[in-house]
CSV table of C-alpha atoms and ligand atoms in Angstrom, one decimal:
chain,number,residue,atom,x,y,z
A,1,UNK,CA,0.0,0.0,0.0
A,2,UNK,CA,1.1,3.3,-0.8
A,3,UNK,CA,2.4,4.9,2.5
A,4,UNK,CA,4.7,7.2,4.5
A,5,UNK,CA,6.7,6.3,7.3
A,6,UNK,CA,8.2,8.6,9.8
A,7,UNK,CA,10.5,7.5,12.5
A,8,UNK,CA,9.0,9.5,16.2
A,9,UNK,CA,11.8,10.8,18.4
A,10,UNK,CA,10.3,8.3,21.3
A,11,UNK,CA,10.4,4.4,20.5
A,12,UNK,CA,8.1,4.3,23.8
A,13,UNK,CA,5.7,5.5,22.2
A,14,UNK,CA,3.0,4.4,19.9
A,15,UNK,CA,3.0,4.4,16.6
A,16,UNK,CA,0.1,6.1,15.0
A,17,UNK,CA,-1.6,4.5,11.8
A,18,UNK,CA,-3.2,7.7,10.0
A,19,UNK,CA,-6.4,6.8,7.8
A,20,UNK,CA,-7.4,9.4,5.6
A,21,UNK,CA,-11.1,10.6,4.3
A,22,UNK,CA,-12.5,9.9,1.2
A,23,UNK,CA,-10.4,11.6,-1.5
A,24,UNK,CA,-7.6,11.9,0.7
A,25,UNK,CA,-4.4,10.4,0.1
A,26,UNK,CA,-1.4,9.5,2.9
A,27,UNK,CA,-0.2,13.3,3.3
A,28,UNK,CA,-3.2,15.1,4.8
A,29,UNK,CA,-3.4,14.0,8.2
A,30,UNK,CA,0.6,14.2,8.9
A,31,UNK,CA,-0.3,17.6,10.6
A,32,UNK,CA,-3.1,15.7,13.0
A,33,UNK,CA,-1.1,12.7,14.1
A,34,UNK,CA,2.3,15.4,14.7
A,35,UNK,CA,-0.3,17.5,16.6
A,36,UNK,CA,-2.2,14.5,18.5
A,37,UNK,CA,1.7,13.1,19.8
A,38,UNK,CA,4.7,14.9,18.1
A,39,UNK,CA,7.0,11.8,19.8
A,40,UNK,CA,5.6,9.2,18.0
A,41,UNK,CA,6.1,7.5,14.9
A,42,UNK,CA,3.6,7.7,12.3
A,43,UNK,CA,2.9,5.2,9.5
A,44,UNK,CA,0.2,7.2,7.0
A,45,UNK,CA,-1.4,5.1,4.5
A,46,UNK,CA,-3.3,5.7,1.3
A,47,UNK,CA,-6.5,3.8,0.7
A,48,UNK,CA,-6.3,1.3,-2.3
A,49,UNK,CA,-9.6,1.3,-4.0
A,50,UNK,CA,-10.4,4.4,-6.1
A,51,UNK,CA,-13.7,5.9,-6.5
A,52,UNK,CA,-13.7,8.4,-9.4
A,53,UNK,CA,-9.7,9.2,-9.1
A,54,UNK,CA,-10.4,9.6,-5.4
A,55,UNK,CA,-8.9,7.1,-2.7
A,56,UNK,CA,-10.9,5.3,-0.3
A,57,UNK,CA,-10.2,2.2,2.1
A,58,UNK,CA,-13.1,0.2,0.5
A,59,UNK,CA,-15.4,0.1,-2.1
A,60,UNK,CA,-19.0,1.9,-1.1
A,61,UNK,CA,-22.1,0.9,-3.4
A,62,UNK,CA,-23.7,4.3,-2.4
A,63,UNK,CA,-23.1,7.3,0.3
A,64,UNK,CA,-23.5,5.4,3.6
A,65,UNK,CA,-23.7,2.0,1.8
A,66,UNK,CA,-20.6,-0.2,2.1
A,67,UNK,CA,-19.4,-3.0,-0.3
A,68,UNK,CA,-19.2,-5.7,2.7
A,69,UNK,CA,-16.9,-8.3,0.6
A,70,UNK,CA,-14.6,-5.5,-0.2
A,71,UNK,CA,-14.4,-3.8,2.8
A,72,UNK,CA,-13.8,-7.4,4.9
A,73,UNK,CA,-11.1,-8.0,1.7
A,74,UNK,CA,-9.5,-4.5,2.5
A,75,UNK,CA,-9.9,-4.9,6.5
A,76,UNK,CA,-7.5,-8.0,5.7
A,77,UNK,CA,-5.4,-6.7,3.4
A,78,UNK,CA,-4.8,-3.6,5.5
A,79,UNK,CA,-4.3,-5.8,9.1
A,80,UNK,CA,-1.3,-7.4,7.1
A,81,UNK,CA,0.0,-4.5,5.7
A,82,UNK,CA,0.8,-3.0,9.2
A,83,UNK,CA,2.1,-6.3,10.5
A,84,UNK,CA,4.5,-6.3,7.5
A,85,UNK,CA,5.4,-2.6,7.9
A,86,UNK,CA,6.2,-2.9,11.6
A,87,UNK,CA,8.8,-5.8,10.5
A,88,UNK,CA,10.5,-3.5,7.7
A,89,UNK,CA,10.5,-0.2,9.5
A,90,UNK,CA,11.1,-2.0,13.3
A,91,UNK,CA,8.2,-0.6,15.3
A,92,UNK,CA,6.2,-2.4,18.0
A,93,UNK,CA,2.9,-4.3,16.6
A,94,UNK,CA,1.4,-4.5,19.6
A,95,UNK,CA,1.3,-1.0,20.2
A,96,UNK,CA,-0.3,0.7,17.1
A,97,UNK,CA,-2.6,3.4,17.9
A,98,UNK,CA,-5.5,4.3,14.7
A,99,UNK,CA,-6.0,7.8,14.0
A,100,UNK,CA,-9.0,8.2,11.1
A,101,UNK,CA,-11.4,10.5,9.6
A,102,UNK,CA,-14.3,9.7,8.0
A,103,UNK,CA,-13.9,6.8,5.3
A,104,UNK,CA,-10.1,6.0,7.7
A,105,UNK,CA,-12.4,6.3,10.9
A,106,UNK,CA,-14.4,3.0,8.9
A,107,UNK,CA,-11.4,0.9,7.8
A,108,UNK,CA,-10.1,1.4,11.6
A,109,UNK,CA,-13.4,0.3,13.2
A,110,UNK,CA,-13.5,-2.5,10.9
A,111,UNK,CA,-9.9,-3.5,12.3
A,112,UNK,CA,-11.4,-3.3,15.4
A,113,UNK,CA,-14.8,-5.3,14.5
A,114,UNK,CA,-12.4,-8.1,12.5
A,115,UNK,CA,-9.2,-8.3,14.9
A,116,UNK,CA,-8.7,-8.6,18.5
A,117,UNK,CA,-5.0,-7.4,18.2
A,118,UNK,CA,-5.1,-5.3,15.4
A,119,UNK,CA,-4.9,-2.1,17.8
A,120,UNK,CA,-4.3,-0.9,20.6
A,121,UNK,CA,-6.7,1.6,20.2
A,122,UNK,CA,-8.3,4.1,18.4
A,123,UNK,CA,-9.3,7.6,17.2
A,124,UNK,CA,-11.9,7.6,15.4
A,125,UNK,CA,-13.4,10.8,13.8
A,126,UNK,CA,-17.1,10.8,12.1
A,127,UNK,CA,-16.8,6.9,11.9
A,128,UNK,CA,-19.7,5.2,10.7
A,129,UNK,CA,-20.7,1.1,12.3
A,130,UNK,CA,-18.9,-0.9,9.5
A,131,UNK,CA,-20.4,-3.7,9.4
A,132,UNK,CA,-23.6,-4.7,11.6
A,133,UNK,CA,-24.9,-8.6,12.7
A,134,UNK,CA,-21.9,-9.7,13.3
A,135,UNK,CA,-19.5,-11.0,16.2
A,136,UNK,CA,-16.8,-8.7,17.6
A,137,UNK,CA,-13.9,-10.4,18.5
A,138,UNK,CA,-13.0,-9.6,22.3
A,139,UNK,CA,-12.0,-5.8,22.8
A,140,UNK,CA,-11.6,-6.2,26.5
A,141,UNK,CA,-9.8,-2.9,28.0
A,142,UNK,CA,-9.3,-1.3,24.3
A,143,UNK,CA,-9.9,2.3,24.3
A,144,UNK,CA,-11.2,4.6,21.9
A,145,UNK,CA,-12.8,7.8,20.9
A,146,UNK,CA,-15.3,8.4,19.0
A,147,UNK,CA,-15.4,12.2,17.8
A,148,UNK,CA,-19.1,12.6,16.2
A,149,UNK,CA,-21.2,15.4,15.0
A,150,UNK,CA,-24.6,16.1,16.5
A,151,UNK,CA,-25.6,16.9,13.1
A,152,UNK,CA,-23.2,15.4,10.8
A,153,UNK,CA,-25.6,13.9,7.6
A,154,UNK,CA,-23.5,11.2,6.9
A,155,UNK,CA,-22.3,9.6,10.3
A,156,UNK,CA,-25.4,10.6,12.4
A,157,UNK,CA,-25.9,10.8,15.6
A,158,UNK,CA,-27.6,7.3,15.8
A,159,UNK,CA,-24.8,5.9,14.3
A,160,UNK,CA,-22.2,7.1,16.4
A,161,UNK,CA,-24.1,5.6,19.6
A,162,UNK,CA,-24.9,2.8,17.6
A,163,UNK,CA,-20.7,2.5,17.2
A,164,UNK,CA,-20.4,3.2,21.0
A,165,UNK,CA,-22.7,0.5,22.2
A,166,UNK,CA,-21.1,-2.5,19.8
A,167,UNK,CA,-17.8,-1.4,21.0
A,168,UNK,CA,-18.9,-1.4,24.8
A,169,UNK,CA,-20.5,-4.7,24.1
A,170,UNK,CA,-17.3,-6.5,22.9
A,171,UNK,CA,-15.2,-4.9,26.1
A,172,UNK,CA,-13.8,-1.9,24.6
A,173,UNK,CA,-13.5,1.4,26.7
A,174,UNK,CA,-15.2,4.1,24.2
A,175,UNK,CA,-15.6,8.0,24.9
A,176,UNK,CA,-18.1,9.8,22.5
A,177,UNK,CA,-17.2,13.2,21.8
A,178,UNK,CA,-20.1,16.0,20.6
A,179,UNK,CA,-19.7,18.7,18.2
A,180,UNK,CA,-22.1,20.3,16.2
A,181,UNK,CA,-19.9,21.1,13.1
A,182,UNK,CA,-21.7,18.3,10.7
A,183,UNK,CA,-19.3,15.8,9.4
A,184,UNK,CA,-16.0,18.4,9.8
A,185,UNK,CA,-13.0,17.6,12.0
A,186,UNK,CA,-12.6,20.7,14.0
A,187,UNK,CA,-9.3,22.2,16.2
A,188,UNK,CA,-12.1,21.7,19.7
A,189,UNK,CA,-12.5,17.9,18.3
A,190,UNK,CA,-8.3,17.8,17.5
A,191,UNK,CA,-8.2,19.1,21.0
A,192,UNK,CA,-10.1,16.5,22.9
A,193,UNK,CA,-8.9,13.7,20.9
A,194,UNK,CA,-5.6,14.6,22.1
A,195,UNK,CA,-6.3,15.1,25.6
A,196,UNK,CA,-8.1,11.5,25.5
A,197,UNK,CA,-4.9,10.4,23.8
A,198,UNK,CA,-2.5,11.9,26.8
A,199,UNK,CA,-4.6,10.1,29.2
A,200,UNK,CA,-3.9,6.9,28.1
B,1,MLT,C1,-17.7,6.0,3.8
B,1,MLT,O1,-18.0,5.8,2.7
B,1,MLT,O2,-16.8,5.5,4.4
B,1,MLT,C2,-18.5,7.1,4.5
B,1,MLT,O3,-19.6,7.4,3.8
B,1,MLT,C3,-17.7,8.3,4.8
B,1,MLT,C4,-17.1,8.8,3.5
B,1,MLT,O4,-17.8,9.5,2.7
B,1,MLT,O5,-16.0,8.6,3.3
């Protein structure tokens, strides 16, 4: 997968796997993950499917309606694509932090819904439920934050505590964060993703 790798000036810390939005490609959230924990290392990836020339993590078969083969194909694909990228560039696997927006904030839920180990937590911004009826692995003690928008049209409101609930159910420690800003990631959101972060 197309990526960028940058070494963080603390191995202790975690290493951040930044999933852009829909259109995005593996350069636009350097600035969030540097401003969320300037320390760590940061492996940014680009999404392999494209939708019109624009990059996604999975295939969608409308707004809001996800291609479940493909994204279950791309959960996989992108679960052994870290694994193999903490081997070449020497980070820890087991400590691999998600940091997504939007279409990222799916694939790294769908991590989450697929893997037990696939992180060790996550920050998920205007993520939608990936997948629904099915069996999530055990998530015991995982944490993650949810930043969702009281009036964002295409992750609603509903969805986000649908999210919360699943994640709950499988063991996972979830904070829900309002804003009313629709489906933008905003500095206030930044702001209390990273003070959920630094409490870790
Ligand atoms: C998705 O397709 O993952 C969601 O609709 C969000 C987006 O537009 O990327």
């Amino acid at each position: 997968m197309k990526h960028l790798f940058k070494k963080g000036a603390d191995g202790s810390r975690p290493t951040l796997l930044l999933l852009h939005g829909t259109g995005g490609t593996e350069h636009d959230l350097m600035g969030l993950g540097e401003e969320i924990d300037p320390k760590a290392s940061i492996l940014s990836v680009r999404g392999n499917v494209s939708e019109n020339g624009m990059p996604r993590f999975f295939r969608r078969l409308s707004e809001g309606v996800f291609d479940i083969e493909d994204l279950k194909l791309r959960t996989e694909e992108l679960h052994e694509f870290i694994h193999d990228a903490s081997k070449e560039y020497k980070f820890d696997r087991s400590n691999v932090i998600a940091v997504g927006y939007s279409n990222g904030a799916n694939i790294a839920g769908s991590l989450l819904f697929h893997y037990a180990d696939a992180l060790r937590g996550a920050i998920l911004h205007h993520p939608m439920v990936p997948v629904r009826d099915m069996e999530l692995p055990d998530l015991t003690g995982v944490p993650v934050f949810i930043g969702a928008g009281t009036n964002d049209p295409l992750c609603t409101a509903k969805e986000s505590e649908d999210l919360k609930s699943l994640l709950e159910g499988a063991g996972a420690e979830v904070e829900l964060h309002w804003e009313n800003q629709g489906h933008q990631l905003t500095m206030s959101e930044v702001a209390a993703a990273k003070k959920w972060y630094n409490s870790l």
